[in-house]
Short mmCIF file of C-alpha atoms in Angstrom, two decimals:
data_model
loop_
_atom_site.label_atom_id
_atom_site.label_comp_id
_atom_site.label_asym_id
_atom_site.label_seq_id
_atom_site.Cartn_x
_atom_site.Cartn_y
_atom_site.Cartn_z
CA UNK N 1 -8.49 -9.46 4.58
CA UNK N 2 -9.71 -12.04 2.09
CA UNK N 3 -7.36 -15.01 1.79
CA UNK N 4 -6.60 -15.86 -1.83
CA UNK N 5 -4.75 -18.84 -3.25
CA UNK N 6 -1.10 -18.22 -4.13
CA UNK N 7 -0.05 -19.96 -7.32
CA UNK N 8 3.72 -19.88 -6.89
CA UNK N 9 5.91 -20.96 -3.97
CA UNK N 10 7.04 -18.18 -1.63
CA UNK N 11 10.58 -19.55 -1.34
CA UNK N 12 11.73 -17.57 1.67
CA UNK N 13 8.94 -19.26 3.68
CA UNK N 14 10.25 -22.74 2.86
CA UNK N 15 11.94 -23.27 6.29
CA UNK N 16 8.68 -22.54 8.10
CA UNK N 17 6.71 -24.50 5.49
CA UNK N 18 8.91 -27.57 6.08
CA UNK N 19 8.51 -27.13 9.84
CA UNK N 20 4.73 -27.31 9.46
CA UNK N 21 4.90 -30.19 6.97
CA UNK N 22 6.63 -32.24 9.68
CA UNK N 23 3.96 -31.22 12.18
CA UNK N 24 1.24 -32.06 9.64
CA UNK N 25 2.62 -35.55 8.96
CA UNK N 26 2.90 -36.23 12.69
CA UNK N 27 -0.52 -34.83 13.51
CA UNK N 28 -2.26 -36.89 10.85
CA UNK N 29 -0.03 -39.98 10.95
CA UNK N 30 -2.99 -42.22 11.70
CA UNK N 31 -5.43 -40.44 9.41
CA UNK N 32 -4.65 -42.26 6.19
CA UNK N 33 -2.79 -45.39 5.25
CA UNK N 34 -0.72 -43.99 2.42
CA UNK N 35 1.75 -41.12 2.48
CA UNK N 36 0.62 -37.58 1.72
CA UNK N 37 1.66 -36.13 -1.65
CA UNK N 38 4.73 -33.98 -0.81
CA UNK N 39 4.32 -31.48 -3.66
CA UNK N 40 0.59 -30.88 -3.05
CA UNK N 41 1.25 -30.52 0.67
CA UNK N 42 4.10 -28.06 0.06
CA UNK N 43 1.98 -25.80 -2.16
CA UNK N 44 -1.06 -26.00 0.14
CA UNK N 45 0.79 -25.06 3.32
CA UNK N 46 3.04 -22.48 1.66
CA UNK N 47 0.05 -20.71 0.10
CA UNK N 48 -1.82 -20.45 3.38
CA UNK N 49 1.26 -19.31 5.33
CA UNK N 50 1.88 -16.64 2.69
CA UNK N 51 -1.65 -15.32 3.18
CA UNK N 52 -1.14 -15.25 6.94
CA UNK N 53 2.15 -13.37 6.52
CA UNK N 54 0.53 -10.78 4.24
CA UNK N 55 -2.24 -10.35 6.85
CA UNK N 56 0.31 -9.55 9.56
CA UNK N 57 2.19 -7.20 7.23
CA UNK N 58 -1.05 -5.31 6.55
CA UNK N 59 -1.91 -5.14 10.29
CA UNK N 60 -4.83 -7.57 10.02
CA UNK N 61 -5.08 -10.64 12.25
CA UNK N 62 -8.49 -11.76 10.98
CA UNK N 63 -9.36 -12.72 7.41
CA UNK N 64 -12.04 -14.40 5.31
CA UNK N 65 -11.17 -18.04 4.68
CA UNK N 66 -12.43 -19.60 1.41
CA UNK N 67 -14.28 -22.88 2.04
CA UNK N 68 -15.57 -23.39 -1.50
CA UNK N 69 -13.95 -26.51 -2.98
CA UNK N 70 -13.96 -24.99 -6.48
CA UNK N 71 -11.63 -22.23 -5.29
CA UNK N 72 -8.97 -24.88 -4.66
CA UNK N 73 -9.09 -26.31 -8.18
CA UNK N 74 -8.83 -23.41 -10.59
CA UNK N 75 -9.24 -19.70 -10.40
CA UNK N 76 -9.59 -17.05 -13.10
CA UNK N 77 -7.12 -14.16 -13.05
CA UNK N 78 -7.85 -11.30 -15.44
CA UNK N 79 -9.84 -13.62 -17.70
CA UNK N 80 -7.31 -16.47 -17.76
CA UNK N 81 -7.84 -19.76 -15.93
CA UNK N 82 -5.04 -20.75 -13.54
CA UNK N 83 -4.84 -24.09 -11.79
CA UNK N 84 -4.13 -24.11 -8.05
CA UNK N 85 -1.11 -26.30 -7.36
CA UNK N 86 -2.23 -27.18 -3.86
CA UNK N 87 -5.08 -29.33 -2.58
CA UNK N 88 -8.46 -28.52 -1.02
CA UNK N 89 -8.31 -31.44 1.40
CA UNK N 90 -4.77 -30.65 2.58
CA UNK N 91 -5.55 -26.95 2.97
CA UNK N 92 -8.55 -27.57 5.22
CA UNK N 93 -6.67 -30.23 7.21
CA UNK N 94 -3.85 -27.73 7.74
CA UNK N 95 -6.20 -25.06 9.09
CA UNK N 96 -7.83 -27.64 11.37
CA UNK N 97 -4.41 -28.70 12.67
CA UNK N 98 -3.46 -25.09 13.39
CA UNK N 99 -6.75 -24.69 15.24
CA UNK N 100 -6.12 -27.86 17.28
CA UNK N 101 -2.64 -26.58 18.21
CA UNK N 102 -3.96 -23.10 19.16
CA UNK N 103 -2.15 -21.27 16.35
CA UNK N 104 -5.43 -19.90 15.00
CA UNK N 105 -9.13 -19.71 15.80
CA UNK N 106 -11.84 -20.23 13.16
CA UNK N 107 -15.37 -18.85 13.20
CA UNK N 108 -17.19 -21.04 10.71
CA UNK N 109 -19.91 -19.49 8.58
CA UNK N 110 -23.48 -20.76 8.82
CA UNK N 111 -25.01 -21.97 5.59
CA UNK N 112 -27.68 -19.63 4.24
CA UNK N 113 -29.77 -19.55 1.08
CA UNK N 114 -30.02 -15.76 1.10
CA UNK N 115 -26.56 -14.59 2.14
CA UNK N 116 -22.98 -15.42 1.20
CA UNK N 117 -21.45 -17.74 3.79
CA UNK N 118 -18.01 -16.77 5.10
CA UNK N 119 -15.67 -18.40 7.59
CA UNK N 120 -13.25 -16.16 9.48
CA UNK N 121 -9.77 -17.10 10.64
CA UNK N 122 -7.96 -15.21 13.41
CA UNK N 123 -4.19 -15.57 13.77
CA UNK N 124 -3.10 -16.19 17.37
CA UNK N 125 0.14 -15.09 19.00
CA UNK N 126 2.13 -18.37 18.58
CA UNK N 127 1.71 -18.27 14.77
CA UNK N 128 2.32 -14.51 14.62
CA UNK N 129 5.62 -15.01 16.48
CA UNK N 130 6.72 -17.68 13.99
CA UNK N 131 5.86 -15.50 10.98
CA UNK N 132 7.19 -12.16 12.26
CA UNK N 133 10.88 -12.82 11.35
CA UNK N 134 9.80 -13.19 7.70
CA UNK N 135 8.16 -9.75 7.49
CA UNK N 136 11.44 -8.23 6.27
CA UNK N 137 11.18 -10.40 3.14
CA UNK N 138 7.68 -9.27 2.15
CA UNK N 139 7.54 -7.49 -1.19
CA UNK N 140 3.87 -6.72 -1.79
CA UNK N 141 2.70 -6.69 -5.39
CA UNK N 142 -0.46 -5.06 -6.77
CA UNK N 143 -3.61 -7.18 -6.71
CA UNK N 144 -3.20 -9.54 -9.65
CA UNK N 145 -6.88 -10.16 -10.44
CA UNK N 146 -8.15 -6.64 -11.11
CA UNK N 147 -10.78 -7.09 -13.87
CA UNK N 148 -13.45 -9.67 -13.05
CA UNK N 149 -16.27 -10.78 -15.36
CA UNK N 150 -19.22 -12.66 -13.86
CA UNK N 151 -22.08 -14.58 -15.44
CA UNK N 152 -25.75 -14.38 -14.41
CA UNK N 153 -25.10 -16.75 -11.49
CA UNK N 154 -22.23 -14.49 -10.34
CA UNK N 155 -19.57 -17.06 -11.23
CA UNK N 156 -16.26 -15.66 -12.48
CA UNK N 157 -15.75 -16.54 -16.15
CA UNK N 158 -12.99 -16.37 -18.76
CA UNK N 159 -12.75 -13.50 -21.23
CA UNK N 160 -10.50 -12.34 -24.04
CA UNK N 161 -8.18 -9.47 -23.21
CA UNK N 162 -8.67 -7.09 -26.11
CA UNK N 163 -6.81 -3.77 -26.38
CA UNK N 164 -9.45 -1.91 -24.36
CA UNK N 165 -9.44 -4.47 -21.55
CA UNK N 166 -5.63 -4.50 -21.45
CA UNK N 167 -5.75 -0.73 -21.09
CA UNK N 168 -8.17 -1.05 -18.15
CA UNK N 169 -5.93 -3.69 -16.52
CA UNK N 170 -2.86 -1.48 -16.89
CA UNK N 171 -4.71 1.50 -15.45
CA UNK N 172 -5.91 -0.32 -12.35
CA UNK N 173 -2.46 -1.93 -11.90
CA UNK N 174 -0.86 1.51 -11.86
CA UNK N 175 -3.52 2.74 -9.45
CA UNK N 176 -2.96 -0.23 -7.11
CA UNK N 177 0.82 0.33 -7.23
CA UNK N 178 0.21 3.89 -6.07
CA UNK N 179 -2.01 2.63 -3.24
CA UNK N 180 0.67 0.16 -2.08
CA UNK N 181 2.88 3.16 -1.34
CA UNK N 182 0.07 5.13 0.30
CA UNK N 183 -0.65 5.38 4.02
CA UNK N 184 -4.38 5.17 4.81
CA UNK N 185 -5.36 5.59 8.45
CA UNK N 186 -8.66 5.95 10.33
CA UNK N 187 -7.73 8.06 13.34
CA UNK N 188 -10.63 7.37 15.74
CA UNK N 189 -9.73 3.66 15.89
CA UNK N 190 -6.07 4.12 14.94
CA UNK N 191 -6.51 1.59 12.13
CA UNK N 192 -4.11 1.34 9.20
CA UNK N 193 -5.34 -0.02 5.88
CA UNK N 194 -3.55 -1.54 2.91
CA UNK N 195 -6.14 -1.15 0.16
CA UNK N 196 -6.35 -2.55 -3.36
CA UNK N 197 -9.16 -2.40 -5.92
CA UNK N 198 -10.64 -4.58 -8.63
CA UNK N 199 -13.52 -4.01 -11.04
CA UNK N 200 -16.46 -6.37 -11.48
CA UNK N 201 -18.47 -6.56 -14.72
CA UNK N 202 -21.76 -8.44 -15.06
CA UNK N 203 -22.28 -10.79 -18.05
CA UNK N 204 -20.43 -8.41 -20.42
CA UNK N 205 -18.26 -5.31 -20.39
CA UNK N 206 -21.23 -2.98 -20.87
CA UNK N 207 -22.76 -3.81 -17.49
CA UNK N 208 -21.28 -3.05 -14.10
CA UNK N 209 -17.55 -2.37 -13.93
CA UNK N 210 -17.59 -0.65 -10.56
CA UNK N 211 -14.44 -0.38 -8.45
CA UNK N 212 -14.57 -2.60 -5.37
CA UNK N 213 -12.04 -2.60 -2.57
CA UNK N 214 -10.58 -6.10 -2.31
CA UNK N 215 -11.12 -6.37 1.46
CA UNK N 216 -14.03 -3.93 1.69
CA UNK N 217 -12.63 -2.26 4.78
CA UNK N 218 -12.92 1.39 3.76
CA UNK N 219 -15.79 1.13 1.26
CA UNK N 220 -17.96 -0.66 3.85
CA UNK N 221 -17.06 1.79 6.61
CA UNK N 222 -19.80 4.07 7.93
CA UNK N 223 -19.64 7.55 6.42
CA UNK N 224 -19.18 9.03 9.91
CA UNK N 225 -15.94 7.05 10.26
CA UNK N 226 -14.74 7.85 6.74
CA UNK N 227 -14.53 11.49 7.81
CA UNK N 228 -11.65 10.46 10.08
CA UNK N 229 -9.51 8.98 7.29
CA UNK N 230 -6.02 10.35 6.71
CA UNK N 231 -4.20 9.78 3.42
CA UNK N 232 -0.43 10.02 3.84
CA UNK N 233 -1.07 11.82 7.12
CA UNK N 234 -3.26 14.50 5.51
CA UNK N 235 -6.87 15.34 6.36
CA UNK N 236 -9.33 14.28 3.69
CA UNK N 237 -12.70 15.21 2.25
CA UNK N 238 -15.28 13.04 0.50
CA UNK N 239 -16.65 14.58 -2.69
CA UNK N 240 -19.92 13.16 -3.97
CA UNK N 241 -22.02 13.09 -7.14
CA UNK N 242 -25.46 14.09 -5.85
CA UNK N 243 -28.18 11.50 -6.67
CA UNK N 244 -25.98 10.14 -9.45
CA UNK N 245 -28.03 7.23 -10.84
CA UNK N 246 -31.38 9.03 -11.07
CA UNK N 247 -29.63 12.04 -12.62
CA UNK N 248 -27.90 9.78 -15.16
CA UNK N 249 -31.33 8.46 -16.25
CA UNK N 250 -32.76 11.96 -16.53
CA UNK N 251 -29.71 13.05 -18.53
CA UNK N 252 -29.94 10.06 -20.89
CA UNK N 253 -33.65 10.89 -21.35
CA UNK N 254 -32.80 14.46 -22.33
CA UNK N 255 -34.50 15.96 -19.27
CA UNK N 256 -32.87 18.92 -17.50
CA UNK N 257 -33.50 19.11 -13.76
CA UNK N 258 -33.57 22.09 -11.44
CA UNK N 259 -30.52 22.15 -9.18
CA UNK N 260 -32.72 21.78 -6.09
CA UNK N 261 -34.69 18.80 -7.41
CA UNK N 262 -34.50 15.83 -5.02
CA UNK N 263 -35.54 12.46 -6.53
CA UNK N 264 -35.71 10.94 -3.03
CA UNK N 265 -38.05 13.52 -1.43
CA UNK N 266 -41.25 11.83 -0.25
CA UNK N 267 -43.61 13.39 2.29
CA UNK N 268 -44.13 11.97 5.81
CA UNK N 269 -47.80 13.02 5.52
CA UNK N 270 -48.38 10.13 3.07
CA UNK N 271 -47.71 7.74 5.95
CA UNK N 272 -49.50 9.69 8.66
CA UNK N 273 -46.19 10.70 10.25
CA UNK N 274 -45.09 13.97 11.81
CA UNK N 275 -43.50 16.24 9.22
CA UNK N 276 -40.23 16.92 11.06
CA UNK N 277 -36.65 17.20 9.67
CA UNK N 278 -35.66 13.99 11.47
CA UNK N 279 -38.56 11.97 9.99
CA UNK N 280 -37.92 13.44 6.53
CA UNK N 281 -34.24 12.46 6.79
CA UNK N 282 -35.08 8.83 7.59
CA UNK N 283 -37.75 8.66 4.87
CA UNK N 284 -35.29 10.13 2.37
CA UNK N 285 -32.73 7.47 3.28
CA UNK N 286 -35.34 4.74 2.78
CA UNK N 287 -36.44 6.38 -0.49
CA UNK N 288 -32.82 6.35 -1.70
CA UNK N 289 -32.64 2.61 -1.11
CA UNK N 290 -36.03 2.26 -2.78
CA UNK N 291 -35.23 4.21 -5.93
CA UNK N 292 -31.97 2.31 -6.49
CA UNK N 293 -33.81 -0.98 -5.99
CA UNK N 294 -36.56 0.07 -8.44
CA UNK N 295 -33.89 0.81 -11.04
CA UNK N 296 -32.02 -2.45 -10.46
CA UNK N 297 -34.84 -4.97 -10.02
CA UNK N 298 -36.23 -6.76 -13.07
CA UNK N 299 -39.89 -6.65 -11.97
CA UNK N 300 -42.23 -5.00 -9.45
CA UNK N 301 -42.50 -7.98 -7.09
CA UNK N 302 -38.72 -8.31 -6.79
CA UNK N 303 -38.31 -4.61 -6.10
CA UNK N 304 -41.05 -4.61 -3.47
CA UNK N 305 -39.59 -7.70 -1.79
CA UNK N 306 -36.06 -6.31 -1.85
CA UNK N 307 -37.09 -2.97 -0.34
CA UNK N 308 -39.18 -4.69 2.33
CA UNK N 309 -36.18 -6.85 3.25
CA UNK N 310 -33.84 -3.83 3.29
CA UNK N 311 -36.24 -1.93 5.56
CA UNK N 312 -36.71 -4.81 8.02
CA UNK N 313 -32.97 -5.54 8.26
CA UNK N 314 -32.25 -1.85 8.85
CA UNK N 315 -34.89 -1.75 11.59
CA UNK N 316 -33.18 -4.68 13.32
CA UNK N 317 -29.89 -2.74 13.18
CA UNK N 318 -31.57 0.21 14.91
CA UNK N 319 -32.04 2.42 11.84
CA UNK N 320 -35.35 4.04 10.88
CA UNK N 321 -36.38 4.22 14.53
CA UNK N 322 -38.81 7.05 13.74
CA UNK N 323 -40.61 4.98 11.10
CA UNK N 324 -43.30 2.42 12.07
CA UNK N 325 -42.53 -1.30 11.74
CA UNK N 326 -45.59 -1.75 9.51
CA UNK N 327 -44.64 1.07 7.12
CA UNK N 328 -46.36 0.42 3.77
CA UNK N 329 -43.64 -0.36 1.21
CA UNK N 330 -46.17 -0.11 -1.63
CA UNK N 331 -46.80 3.50 -0.63
CA UNK N 332 -43.05 4.22 -0.71
CA UNK N 333 -42.83 2.84 -4.26
CA UNK N 334 -45.90 4.75 -5.44
CA UNK N 335 -44.58 7.97 -3.87
CA UNK N 336 -41.25 7.56 -5.70
CA UNK N 337 -43.10 7.10 -8.99
CA UNK N 338 -45.04 10.32 -8.36
CA UNK N 339 -41.85 12.24 -7.56
CA UNK N 340 -40.14 10.79 -10.66
CA UNK N 341 -42.91 10.33 -13.27
CA UNK N 342 -40.60 11.05 -16.22
CA UNK N 343 -38.35 8.08 -15.49
CA UNK N 344 -40.93 5.68 -14.01
CA UNK N 345 -40.80 3.71 -17.29
CA UNK N 346 -37.21 2.75 -16.35
CA UNK N 347 -38.28 1.13 -13.06
CA UNK N 348 -38.32 -2.69 -12.79
CA UNK N 349 -36.17 -3.00 -15.93
CA UNK N 350 -32.83 -4.07 -14.47
CA UNK N 351 -31.25 -0.87 -15.78
CA UNK N 352 -28.88 -0.64 -12.81
CA UNK N 353 -26.00 -2.58 -14.39
CA UNK N 354 -25.93 -0.24 -17.39
CA UNK N 355 -25.93 2.78 -15.09
CA UNK N 356 -23.09 1.24 -13.09
CA UNK N 357 -21.12 1.00 -16.33
CA UNK N 358 -21.62 4.75 -16.86
CA UNK N 359 -20.63 5.66 -13.30
CA UNK N 360 -17.64 3.29 -13.38
CA UNK N 361 -16.43 4.82 -16.65
CA UNK N 362 -16.68 8.24 -15.01
CA UNK N 363 -14.76 6.88 -12.01
CA UNK N 364 -12.10 5.47 -14.36
CA UNK N 365 -11.39 8.91 -15.80
CA UNK N 366 -11.19 10.43 -12.32
CA UNK N 367 -8.86 7.71 -11.03
CA UNK N 368 -6.66 7.94 -14.14
CA UNK N 369 -6.31 11.72 -13.75
CA UNK N 370 -5.11 11.53 -10.16
CA UNK N 371 -3.02 8.37 -10.64
CA UNK N 372 -1.10 10.10 -13.45
CA UNK N 373 -0.34 12.89 -10.93
CA UNK N 374 0.61 10.41 -8.15
CA UNK N 375 -2.26 11.68 -5.99
CA UNK N 376 -3.99 8.77 -4.19
CA UNK N 377 -7.79 8.77 -3.97
CA UNK N 378 -10.31 6.24 -2.64
CA UNK N 379 -13.51 5.64 -4.65
CA UNK N 380 -16.72 4.91 -2.74
CA UNK N 381 -18.61 4.18 -6.01
CA UNK N 382 -20.11 7.63 -6.70
CA UNK N 383 -17.99 9.59 -4.24
CA UNK N 384 -14.24 9.98 -3.79
CA UNK N 385 -12.01 10.50 -0.77
CA UNK N 386 -9.00 12.75 -1.37
CA UNK N 387 -6.59 14.92 0.62
CA UNK N 388 -8.29 18.20 1.50
CA UNK N 389 -5.77 20.31 -0.45
CA UNK N 390 -7.05 18.75 -3.71
CA UNK N 391 -10.77 19.28 -2.97
CA UNK N 392 -11.34 21.94 -5.64
CA UNK N 393 -9.42 19.96 -8.25
CA UNK N 394 -11.57 16.92 -7.45
CA UNK N 395 -14.73 18.98 -8.03
CA UNK N 396 -13.45 20.09 -11.44
CA UNK N 397 -12.28 16.61 -12.50
CA UNK N 398 -15.56 14.97 -11.48
CA UNK N 399 -17.56 17.47 -13.52
CA UNK N 400 -15.33 17.15 -16.59
CA UNK N 401 -15.37 13.32 -16.37
CA UNK N 402 -19.17 13.31 -16.15
CA UNK N 403 -19.35 15.55 -19.23
CA UNK N 404 -16.89 13.35 -21.15
CA UNK N 405 -18.97 10.18 -20.59
CA UNK N 406 -22.48 11.67 -20.78
CA UNK N 407 -21.62 14.21 -23.56
CA UNK N 408 -23.24 16.96 -21.46
CA UNK N 409 -22.86 18.53 -18.03
CA UNK N 410 -26.64 18.62 -17.59
CA UNK N 411 -27.87 17.45 -14.15
CA UNK N 412 -24.34 17.03 -12.81
CA UNK N 413 -24.09 18.26 -9.22
CA UNK N 414 -20.91 17.70 -7.22
CA UNK N 415 -20.72 18.47 -3.52
CA UNK N 416 -18.43 17.83 -0.58
CA UNK N 417 -20.13 15.70 2.05
#
């Protein structure tokens, strides 16, 4: 669970908040010469206790703790800037106090220039026991920040809520309300999930817009585990658009593909490897990464570097064990261009964000259809998890949504994974 800053006091937590304010003042009595600001301290501690309570309610004991100072000043909710009523300093001091008193443990993130740095907080039994009596008061609301616009540096920015954007906000609010009343369970680990979604656009509302799960628990799950998901106790299927992004480019270019065309099919012989089904499967997986990177990257050197990094990190994780460590990435890129000569002009152009807008608009129509019928679904970008009894309806809705956005059904292939 990602801890977010609460902007209003959770009044029913005031007794516990006051209990911890007393502990805070005692714990830090020698820290500073002047008295702490009571109002800032109240909001800071109440906000963090509310997050902890929601974590317990949703069966999570570990969450991502924001350490960015800017997060404790203002935040942008659906395009509007809201000032946090608490204090960055007090919030961090409170977590440190809880850690000192063995109420929580904190795994602090290591600074990195290439990856986002997260710190993780785990609630320990003494704090869980104090919060448990308040669970009966929890009234979960849909995720309030559901449409996010980011600039080129990936900072969240303000935007005007025109009629179209208000419609998108209302749609995702209704969808999240449905999900709040939906049971999602992964049976092999007996894990229950409370899931909510937001959409992220990049620089403007014509780029990006994909649906992202707020805590990333189901979307980031391995596909082998997603097969074990139950929705409201029912077995599910995952229905997928086959090779969606390449097929969207071919469709926009007016090129009709054969149903058996595979844009990711590159031959092991090019690399001097044995031509076996297992090797082909791993090469195809690498080629899928590669083609998506070629579409998203703004130039050749970035795409080559990104694919090389993706390959090396996957090798460390134990993937691609049948492929040599010194596999030539340049050969992978050249092979993809030979397989897809008619769209090679679109490589290294940064076209990915525009394609994401197309696939997110298709997803919007699919989600709206099933939300209106009170049928919960879970989007995994270009595939959708749904109760098995609605599998055929999902196939039909995905095809009709594709046709509505692309103005043709050409190159649209839908299959159950």
